[in-house]
Short mmCIF file of C-alpha atoms in Angstrom, two decimals:
data_model
loop_
_atom_site.label_atom_id
_atom_site.label_comp_id
_atom_site.label_asym_id
_atom_site.label_seq_id
_atom_site.Cartn_x
_atom_site.Cartn_y
_atom_site.Cartn_z
CA MET A 9 0.01 -0.01 0.00
CA ASP A 10 1.77 3.01 -1.27
CA ARG A 11 -1.02 5.51 -1.08
CA LEU A 12 -2.68 7.39 1.78
CA TYR A 13 -5.91 9.29 1.43
CA VAL A 14 -6.24 12.19 3.87
CA SER A 15 -9.73 13.67 4.13
CA THR A 16 -9.84 17.16 5.53
CA ARG A 17 -12.15 20.08 6.15
CA LYS A 18 -10.80 21.70 3.02
CA GLY A 19 -10.22 18.92 0.56
CA LEU A 20 -8.80 15.47 -0.14
CA PHE A 21 -5.04 15.06 -0.13
CA THR A 22 -3.53 11.94 -1.63
CA PHE A 23 -0.08 11.00 -0.44
CA GLU A 24 2.21 8.57 -2.20
CA ARG A 25 5.33 6.86 -1.05
CA LYS A 26 8.42 8.35 -2.62
CA GLY A 27 11.71 6.82 -1.55
CA THR A 28 11.53 6.66 2.21
CA GLY A 29 9.09 9.52 2.54
CA TRP A 30 5.53 10.42 1.59
CA VAL A 31 4.57 13.35 -0.62
CA ILE A 32 1.29 14.89 -1.79
CA ALA A 33 0.56 13.46 -5.24
CA SER A 34 -2.82 15.12 -5.77
CA VAL A 35 -5.29 17.53 -4.22
CA ASP A 36 -9.00 17.13 -4.89
CA PHE A 37 -12.08 19.13 -3.81
CA LEU A 38 -9.86 21.92 -2.46
CA GLY A 39 -12.01 24.14 -0.21
CA ASP A 40 -14.76 21.56 0.36
CA PRO A 41 -15.13 19.36 3.47
CA VAL A 42 -14.30 15.74 2.70
CA THR A 43 -15.56 13.45 5.47
CA LEU A 44 -13.93 10.20 4.42
CA THR A 45 -12.82 8.04 1.51
CA LEU A 46 -13.19 4.42 0.53
CA PRO A 47 -10.69 2.89 -1.91
CA THR A 48 -11.99 -0.29 -3.58
CA GLU A 49 -10.48 -2.48 -6.29
CA ASP A 50 -11.93 -0.48 -9.11
CA ALA A 51 -12.85 2.92 -7.69
CA LEU A 52 -12.20 5.56 -5.08
CA TYR A 53 -15.16 7.05 -3.25
CA ALA A 54 -15.16 10.34 -1.38
CA ALA A 55 -17.96 11.57 0.86
CA LEU A 56 -18.31 15.34 0.97
CA ASN A 57 -20.29 17.42 3.39
CA LEU A 58 -21.14 20.58 1.47
CA GLY A 59 -23.00 22.22 4.31
CA HIS A 60 -25.71 24.28 2.61
CA PHE A 61 -26.11 21.69 -0.09
CA GLY A 62 -25.91 18.55 2.03
CA THR A 63 -23.80 15.42 1.89
CA LYS A 64 -22.61 14.16 -1.49
CA LEU A 65 -20.76 11.12 -2.73
CA ARG A 66 -18.22 11.22 -5.51
CA ARG A 67 -16.64 8.31 -7.36
CA ARG A 68 -13.47 8.17 -9.42
CA ARG A 69 -12.82 5.20 -11.70
CA GLY A 70 -10.41 6.73 -14.20
CA ALA A 71 -9.10 10.26 -14.11
CA GLU A 72 -12.41 12.04 -13.51
CA TRP A 73 -14.64 12.31 -10.44
CA GLU A 74 -18.35 11.83 -10.97
CA GLU A 75 -21.19 12.38 -8.59
CA VAL A 76 -23.14 9.28 -7.60
CA ALA A 77 -26.25 9.03 -5.46
CA VAL A 78 -26.27 9.41 -1.71
CA PRO A 79 -28.47 7.43 0.67
CA VAL A 80 -31.91 9.04 0.87
CA TYR A 81 -34.30 8.33 3.76
CA PRO A 82 -37.86 7.26 2.97
CA GLU A 83 -40.87 9.48 3.76
CA GLN A 84 -41.19 9.95 7.50
CA PRO A 85 -44.49 8.89 9.01
CA GLN A 86 -45.91 11.64 11.24
CA GLY A 87 -45.03 11.56 14.92
CA VAL A 88 -42.94 8.38 14.88
CA ASP A 89 -39.55 9.74 15.73
CA ASP A 90 -37.67 12.60 17.32
CA VAL A 91 -35.05 12.30 14.63
CA LYS A 92 -35.64 13.79 11.22
CA TRP A 93 -35.40 11.12 8.53
CA SER A 94 -32.94 13.03 6.36
CA LEU A 95 -29.31 12.35 5.57
CA GLU A 96 -26.94 14.53 7.57
CA LEU A 97 -23.64 12.80 7.03
CA ILE A 98 -22.08 9.69 5.54
CA TRP A 99 -20.08 8.66 8.57
CA SER A 100 -18.77 5.30 7.45
CA LEU A 101 -18.32 3.58 4.14
CA GLU A 102 -17.06 0.07 3.55
CA ALA A 103 -17.01 -2.51 0.76
CA ALA A 104 -17.65 -6.23 0.82
CA GLY A 105 -17.16 -7.57 -2.67
CA ASP A 106 -19.48 -5.61 -4.96
CA ARG A 107 -21.63 -4.37 -2.08
CA LEU A 108 -21.11 -0.98 -0.46
CA TRP A 109 -22.29 -0.28 3.06
CA ALA A 110 -22.83 3.30 4.27
CA GLY A 111 -23.41 4.26 7.87
CA THR A 112 -25.01 7.64 8.35
CA ILE A 113 -26.16 10.31 10.71
CA PRO A 114 -29.04 10.17 11.77
CA GLY A 115 -28.41 6.46 12.31
CA GLY A 116 -29.50 4.59 9.17
CA LEU A 117 -27.44 1.90 7.50
CA PHE A 118 -27.69 1.70 3.71
CA HIS A 119 -26.26 -0.61 1.06
CA SER A 120 -25.63 -0.28 -2.64
CA ASP A 121 -25.05 -3.07 -5.14
CA ASP A 122 -24.44 -0.78 -8.10
CA ALA A 123 -21.34 1.16 -7.01
CA GLY A 124 -23.28 3.99 -5.44
CA GLU A 125 -25.84 4.61 -8.20
CA SER A 126 -28.66 3.73 -5.78
CA TRP A 127 -28.99 2.96 -2.06
CA THR A 128 -31.32 0.94 0.10
CA LEU A 129 -32.07 1.62 3.75
CA VAL A 130 -31.65 -1.44 6.00
CA ARG A 131 -35.11 -1.34 7.55
CA PRO A 132 -34.73 -4.22 10.02
CA LEU A 133 -32.11 -2.08 11.86
CA TRP A 134 -33.78 1.28 11.31
CA ASP A 135 -37.12 -0.02 12.60
CA ARG A 136 -35.73 -1.34 15.87
CA GLU A 137 -37.33 0.27 18.93
CA GLU A 138 -33.93 0.52 20.70
CA ARG A 139 -32.85 3.11 18.13
CA LYS A 140 -35.09 5.64 19.81
CA GLN A 141 -33.10 5.42 23.03
CA ALA A 142 -29.94 6.45 21.19
CA PHE A 143 -28.73 10.02 21.12
CA GLY A 144 -26.19 12.14 19.32
CA GLY A 145 -22.47 12.07 20.09
CA GLY A 146 -20.97 15.27 18.84
CA TYR A 147 -23.87 15.72 16.47
CA ASP A 148 -27.55 16.32 16.96
CA ALA A 149 -28.57 12.78 15.98
CA PRO A 150 -26.96 9.40 16.48
CA GLY A 151 -24.78 7.94 13.75
CA ILE A 152 -23.06 4.79 12.53
CA HIS A 153 -19.34 5.50 12.30
CA SER A 154 -17.88 2.01 12.21
CA ILE A 155 -18.84 -0.91 9.94
CA ALA A 156 -16.64 -3.93 10.65
CA ILE A 157 -17.23 -6.60 8.03
CA HIS A 158 -16.08 -10.17 8.72
CA PRO A 159 -13.45 -10.72 6.03
CA ALA A 160 -14.13 -14.48 5.62
CA ASP A 161 -17.91 -14.15 5.95
CA PRO A 162 -19.10 -10.78 4.59
CA LYS A 163 -22.65 -11.49 5.78
CA GLU A 164 -21.45 -10.91 9.34
CA LEU A 165 -21.46 -7.23 10.17
CA LEU A 166 -20.62 -5.38 13.35
CA LEU A 167 -21.66 -1.75 13.65
CA ALA A 168 -20.85 0.89 16.23
CA VAL A 169 -23.20 3.80 16.85
CA SER A 170 -22.52 7.00 18.78
CA CYS A 171 -24.45 6.94 21.06
CA GLY A 172 -26.41 3.81 20.31
CA GLY A 173 -24.30 0.80 21.09
CA VAL A 174 -22.92 -2.09 19.06
CA TRP A 175 -25.03 -4.09 16.65
CA ARG A 176 -24.35 -7.43 14.97
CA SER A 177 -25.91 -9.12 12.02
CA GLN A 178 -24.95 -12.58 10.77
CA ASP A 179 -27.25 -12.67 7.78
CA ASP A 180 -26.26 -9.71 5.69
CA GLY A 181 -28.42 -7.23 7.59
CA ALA A 182 -31.75 -9.13 7.75
CA ALA A 183 -31.66 -9.53 11.52
CA TRP A 184 -29.85 -7.46 14.14
CA GLU A 185 -28.73 -8.15 17.66
CA LEU A 186 -27.82 -5.44 20.15
CA VAL A 187 -24.55 -6.69 21.68
CA GLY A 188 -22.02 -5.26 24.09
CA ASP A 189 -21.84 -7.26 27.36
CA GLY A 190 -19.23 -5.59 29.55
CA LEU A 191 -19.48 -2.12 28.10
CA VAL A 192 -19.97 0.59 30.71
CA ALA A 193 -20.92 4.24 30.39
CA ASP A 194 -19.99 5.87 33.73
CA TYR A 195 -21.30 9.21 32.59
CA MET A 196 -24.88 7.90 32.55
CA PRO A 197 -27.22 8.02 35.52
CA ASP A 198 -27.45 5.08 37.90
CA GLY A 199 -29.18 2.09 36.40
CA LYS A 200 -28.33 3.10 32.84
CA ARG A 201 -24.57 2.63 32.83
CA ASP A 202 -24.56 -0.83 31.31
CA MET A 203 -27.55 -0.29 29.03
CA LYS A 204 -26.44 -1.56 25.68
CA ALA A 205 -28.60 0.79 23.62
CA ILE A 206 -26.93 3.98 24.89
CA GLN A 207 -23.26 2.98 24.83
CA ASP A 208 -20.94 5.40 23.03
CA PRO A 209 -18.32 3.38 21.19
CA HIS A 210 -16.13 5.99 19.44
CA ARG A 211 -14.61 3.51 17.04
CA ILE A 212 -14.31 -0.25 16.57
CA GLN A 213 -11.71 -2.08 14.49
CA ARG A 214 -11.50 -5.78 13.70
CA CYS A 215 -8.31 -7.82 13.36
CA ALA A 216 -8.43 -8.95 9.71
CA ALA A 217 -6.66 -12.27 10.34
CA GLU A 218 -8.58 -13.14 13.50
CA PRO A 219 -11.90 -11.38 12.93
CA ASP A 220 -13.42 -12.38 16.27
CA VAL A 221 -10.95 -10.03 17.88
CA VAL A 222 -12.38 -6.48 17.88
CA TRP A 223 -10.90 -3.40 19.55
CA MET A 224 -12.88 -0.41 20.75
CA GLN A 225 -12.19 3.07 21.83
CA HIS A 226 -15.27 4.02 23.85
CA HIS A 227 -16.26 7.37 25.32
CA ASN A 228 -15.68 5.75 28.68
CA GLY A 229 -12.52 3.76 28.05
CA ALA A 230 -10.99 1.14 25.82
CA PHE A 231 -12.31 -2.39 25.33
CA ARG A 232 -11.45 -5.61 23.49
CA SER A 233 -13.64 -8.46 22.39
CA THR A 234 -12.55 -11.97 21.41
CA ASP A 235 -16.00 -13.20 20.40
CA GLY A 236 -16.88 -10.95 17.47
CA GLY A 237 -18.21 -8.08 19.56
CA VAL A 238 -20.66 -9.92 21.81
CA SER A 239 -18.74 -9.35 25.03
CA TRP A 240 -16.02 -6.90 25.91
CA SER A 241 -13.21 -6.55 28.46
CA SER A 242 -12.09 -3.19 29.73
CA LEU A 243 -8.49 -2.03 29.11
CA GLU A 244 -6.39 0.53 30.93
CA VAL A 245 -4.65 2.69 28.33
CA PRO A 246 -1.86 5.06 29.44
CA PRO A 247 -1.75 7.99 29.77
CA SER A 248 -5.54 8.09 29.43
CA SER A 249 -8.27 5.69 28.34
CA PHE A 250 -10.18 8.47 26.64
CA GLY A 251 -9.83 9.06 22.91
CA PHE A 252 -11.54 8.52 19.57
CA ALA A 253 -9.31 6.41 17.32
CA VAL A 254 -8.10 2.84 17.43
CA ALA A 255 -6.23 0.74 14.86
CA ALA A 256 -6.14 -3.08 14.95
CA HIS A 257 -3.08 -4.89 13.69
CA PRO A 258 -4.19 -6.76 10.53
CA THR A 259 -2.52 -10.08 11.42
CA ASP A 260 -1.57 -10.00 15.12
CA PRO A 261 -4.72 -10.15 17.26
CA LYS A 262 -2.82 -8.97 20.34
CA THR A 263 -1.58 -5.70 18.82
CA ALA A 264 -3.47 -2.43 18.54
CA TRP A 265 -2.85 1.31 18.74
CA PHE A 266 -4.78 4.09 20.50
CA VAL A 267 -4.28 7.86 20.54
CA PRO A 268 -5.29 9.07 23.99
CA ALA A 269 -6.62 12.50 24.96
CA VAL A 270 -7.17 13.82 28.49
CA LYS A 271 -10.90 13.20 28.91
CA ASP A 272 -14.26 14.02 27.46
CA GLU A 273 -14.53 17.56 28.79
CA CYS A 274 -10.90 18.38 27.85
CA ARG A 275 -10.13 16.96 24.45
CA VAL A 276 -6.41 17.62 24.12
CA PRO A 277 -3.35 15.39 24.56
CA VAL A 278 -2.28 14.70 28.14
CA ASP A 279 0.28 17.35 29.25
CA GLY A 280 0.38 18.79 25.72
CA LYS A 281 2.27 15.73 24.44
CA VAL A 282 1.07 13.80 21.43
CA VAL A 283 1.54 10.06 22.03
CA VAL A 284 0.34 6.75 20.68
CA ALA A 285 -0.36 3.84 23.06
CA ARG A 286 0.46 0.40 21.67
CA THR A 287 -0.31 -3.00 23.13
CA ARG A 288 1.23 -6.20 21.90
CA ASP A 289 -0.24 -8.51 24.48
CA GLY A 290 -3.98 -8.16 23.91
CA GLY A 291 -4.31 -5.08 26.08
CA GLU A 292 -2.67 -6.41 29.27
CA SER A 293 -0.01 -3.74 28.97
CA PHE A 294 0.75 -0.74 26.80
CA GLU A 295 3.82 1.14 25.62
CA VAL A 296 3.56 4.89 25.21
CA LEU A 297 5.20 5.80 21.90
CA ARG A 298 6.40 9.36 21.47
CA GLU A 299 9.56 9.37 19.37
CA GLY A 300 9.19 11.95 16.64
CA LEU A 301 5.88 13.33 18.02
CA PRO A 302 5.56 16.84 19.49
CA GLN A 303 6.08 16.75 23.25
CA GLU A 304 5.48 20.40 24.17
CA HIS A 305 2.35 22.48 23.93
CA ALA A 306 0.73 20.23 21.37
CA TYR A 307 -3.04 20.38 21.32
CA ASP A 308 -3.79 18.05 18.45
CA LEU A 309 -6.90 15.93 18.75
CA VAL A 310 -7.22 12.81 16.57
CA PHE A 311 -10.72 12.04 15.34
CA ARG A 312 -12.15 8.52 15.13
CA HIS A 313 -11.35 7.91 11.51
CA ALA A 314 -7.98 9.64 11.54
CA LEU A 315 -5.69 6.71 12.48
CA ASP A 316 -4.94 3.81 10.11
CA VAL A 317 -2.52 0.96 9.69
CA ASP A 318 -1.64 -0.65 6.37
CA ALA A 319 -1.90 -4.33 5.50
CA SER A 320 1.65 -5.00 6.65
CA GLY A 321 0.92 -3.82 10.19
CA GLU A 322 4.12 -1.77 10.09
CA THR A 323 3.10 1.49 8.41
CA LEU A 324 0.79 3.75 10.38
CA ALA A 325 -0.61 7.21 9.83
CA PHE A 326 -2.62 9.59 11.93
CA GLY A 327 -3.82 13.12 11.47
CA SER A 328 -5.06 15.80 13.78
CA THR A 329 -7.62 18.54 14.12
CA THR A 330 -4.78 21.04 13.81
CA GLY A 331 -3.72 19.65 10.48
CA SER A 332 -0.70 17.65 11.46
CA LEU A 333 -0.04 14.30 9.80
CA TRP A 334 2.38 11.76 11.22
CA MET A 335 3.50 8.42 9.88
CA SER A 336 5.53 5.52 11.18
CA ALA A 337 7.29 2.81 9.20
CA ASN A 338 8.08 0.61 12.18
CA GLY A 339 4.80 -0.09 13.91
CA GLY A 340 4.84 3.14 15.86
CA ASP A 341 8.34 2.91 17.40
CA SER A 342 9.20 6.20 15.75
CA TRP A 343 7.24 8.80 13.81
CA ALA A 344 7.91 11.39 11.10
CA THR A 345 5.91 14.62 10.65
CA VAL A 346 4.63 14.38 7.08
CA SER A 347 2.88 17.76 7.26
CA ALA A 348 2.02 20.23 9.99
CA ASN A 349 -0.03 22.52 7.74
CA LEU A 350 -2.97 20.61 6.44
CA PRO A 351 -6.56 21.64 7.08
CA PRO A 352 -8.25 19.87 10.04
CA ILE A 353 -8.05 16.14 9.36
CA TYR A 354 -11.21 14.05 9.50
CA ALA A 355 -9.94 10.69 8.20
CA VAL A 356 -6.88 8.90 6.91
CA ARG A 357 -6.95 5.68 4.96
CA PHE A 358 -4.39 3.51 3.20
CA GLY A 359 -5.33 2.19 -0.21
CA MET B 29 -42.96 30.35 -17.55
CA ALA B 30 -40.96 31.50 -14.57
CA HIS B 31 -37.36 32.53 -15.12
CA VAL B 32 -35.12 30.53 -12.81
CA ASP B 33 -31.55 31.37 -11.76
CA VAL B 34 -29.33 29.22 -9.58
CA ALA B 35 -26.64 30.79 -7.40
CA PRO B 36 -23.22 30.72 -9.06
CA ILE B 37 -21.63 29.00 -6.03
CA LEU B 38 -23.51 25.88 -7.07
CA ALA B 39 -21.67 25.89 -10.39
CA ARG B 40 -18.65 24.49 -8.49
CA HIS B 41 -20.64 21.26 -8.16
CA LEU B 42 -23.34 21.20 -10.80
CA THR B 43 -23.98 22.96 -14.12
CA VAL B 44 -27.47 24.48 -14.04
CA PRO B 45 -27.88 27.32 -16.54
CA ALA B 46 -30.63 29.86 -16.10
CA CYS B 47 -33.82 28.61 -17.71
CA GLU B 48 -37.56 29.02 -18.09
CA VAL B 49 -39.66 26.56 -16.09
CA ALA B 50 -43.43 26.06 -15.98
CA GLY B 51 -45.27 25.79 -12.67
CA GLU B 52 -47.83 27.59 -10.56
CA THR B 53 -46.08 27.12 -7.21
CA VAL B 54 -42.49 27.10 -6.01
CA ALA B 55 -42.75 23.33 -5.57
CA GLU B 56 -43.92 22.86 -9.18
CA VAL B 57 -41.20 25.07 -10.52
CA LEU B 58 -38.58 23.14 -8.53
CA GLU B 59 -39.95 19.83 -9.76
CA GLY B 60 -39.80 21.11 -13.28
CA LEU B 61 -36.20 22.11 -12.74
CA PHE B 62 -35.26 18.74 -11.16
CA ALA B 63 -36.80 16.94 -14.15
CA SER B 64 -33.92 18.19 -16.27
CA HIS B 65 -31.32 18.39 -13.46
CA ASP B 66 -31.81 15.27 -11.36
CA ARG B 67 -28.81 15.75 -9.02
CA LEU B 68 -29.94 19.29 -8.13
CA ARG B 69 -32.78 17.92 -6.00
CA GLY B 70 -30.53 16.78 -3.17
CA TYR B 71 -28.71 20.14 -3.16
CA VAL B 72 -31.91 22.13 -2.62
CA LEU B 73 -34.27 19.79 -0.73
CA ASP B 74 -33.74 17.49 2.24
CA ASP B 75 -34.90 13.85 2.21
CA GLN B 76 -38.41 14.85 3.37
CA GLY B 77 -38.89 17.28 0.51
CA GLY B 78 -38.42 20.48 2.52
CA LEU B 79 -36.00 23.27 1.58
CA ARG B 80 -32.56 22.64 3.11
CA ARG B 81 -32.04 24.82 6.16
CA HIS B 82 -29.50 27.07 4.50
CA ILE B 83 -31.11 27.33 1.09
CA VAL B 84 -33.34 30.26 0.21
CA VAL B 85 -35.66 30.67 -2.76
CA PHE B 86 -36.46 34.21 -3.83
CA VAL B 87 -39.59 34.84 -5.80
CA ASP B 88 -39.60 38.31 -7.35
CA GLY B 89 -37.17 39.48 -4.72
CA GLU B 90 -38.98 38.04 -1.73
CA ALA B 91 -37.46 35.19 0.34
CA VAL B 92 -39.79 32.23 0.38
CA ARG B 93 -39.73 29.09 2.49
CA ASP B 94 -43.26 27.94 1.76
CA LEU B 95 -43.03 25.75 -1.29
CA ALA B 96 -46.79 26.17 -1.89
CA ARG B 97 -46.24 29.87 -2.53
CA ALA B 98 -47.68 30.89 -5.96
CA VAL B 99 -45.41 31.74 -8.83
CA ARG B 100 -46.59 33.83 -11.78
CA PRO B 101 -45.57 33.17 -15.41
CA THR B 102 -43.52 36.35 -15.32
CA SER B 103 -41.85 35.63 -11.98
CA GLU B 104 -38.12 35.69 -11.42
CA VAL B 105 -37.09 32.75 -9.18
CA VAL B 106 -33.60 32.63 -7.65
CA ILE B 107 -32.23 29.70 -5.68
CA MET B 108 -29.35 30.58 -3.42
CA GLN B 109 -27.61 29.63 -0.24
CA ALA B 110 -27.40 31.46 3.04
CA LEU B 111 -23.95 32.67 3.92
CA SER B 112 -22.00 30.96 6.69
CA GLY B 113 -18.85 29.10 7.38
CA GLY B 114 -15.17 29.76 8.07
#
């Protein structure tokens, strides 16, 4: 993987490996907010949030970008819902063979079997009563930000919703199970802390080689599952268990990376030092990696989609709200600043 | 037929030249416009068919949010966006 797509508030920046470094090879949609990208075998997709004009999806197969359809919600029956049935944001986008899955705010999951020309709302999930207990996390309405597809069995899906828990389907989205034993939300009132339907997972990532292993950065800490997301164990991440992003090693189920911040009401790095926490023993212990990262008065926050690891498990990238991009070629042992002057970074993705 | 203009800022994303569109209400004029510019619908309306929060339609110089508002054959209709951002 010699390409990195960096989605920012003011455009899409494509980095390519050149010698031992990474350089910007192209800039697309300069000036427009790009929420995330999805590289597939035959296309690159970019989700844009144009503000006044709504969320759009663009696809590039050759040299040119073209606009394809976005998920559109069906007509809303009167009085059924506090949430307006209208697309706010494409918050996750994944591919399983020829099928695309899109997770959205306000909480609907959609799929497309024609490369984004049309989308279908997954009603069995949308119509679940538990959805009405969910609430927004950083946005007015809840949203699906993580879609973890089982690589060997693409009919098995695991979703994470802020703030609406973790959902599993084993039949391509026909039936859904609210999972998440062991998740705790200490910020909730008594009696609601372990309620599955209101948990706020910030991000989940599956180990590609051992897909039953799933890592989670939660609003209230870090967790790991070894049974495909059904039950979770709490992890203590230094210097703080709060954060948004997590990356799972593609082949080693005991290795993952987190980027901690102080806590929910103070979303900056601990002591102004940007660090990455890495475990190699399944979350029993962590190393705090800081070589090459700013260690003085750094206030970079890393959003949930802004950390990625490539298929080798050795090359990592993360980007911050203050437009810094760092990469590591050695599993996080040391880092290089690729840029300190990008627009605020929403997502990074190897492809 | 009403004369319809679309704000130039939209031209960054879609090509919609000024045109004449039949219709007795704002909704009918918009539908007529979308018939020849399919992608424009999602830029102007939300999923429930209402005007996007930051989109304004002017009919003969008056800002309109009620899509049932009448349009005359001689009306000038302008679709534009509110200003915001940073």
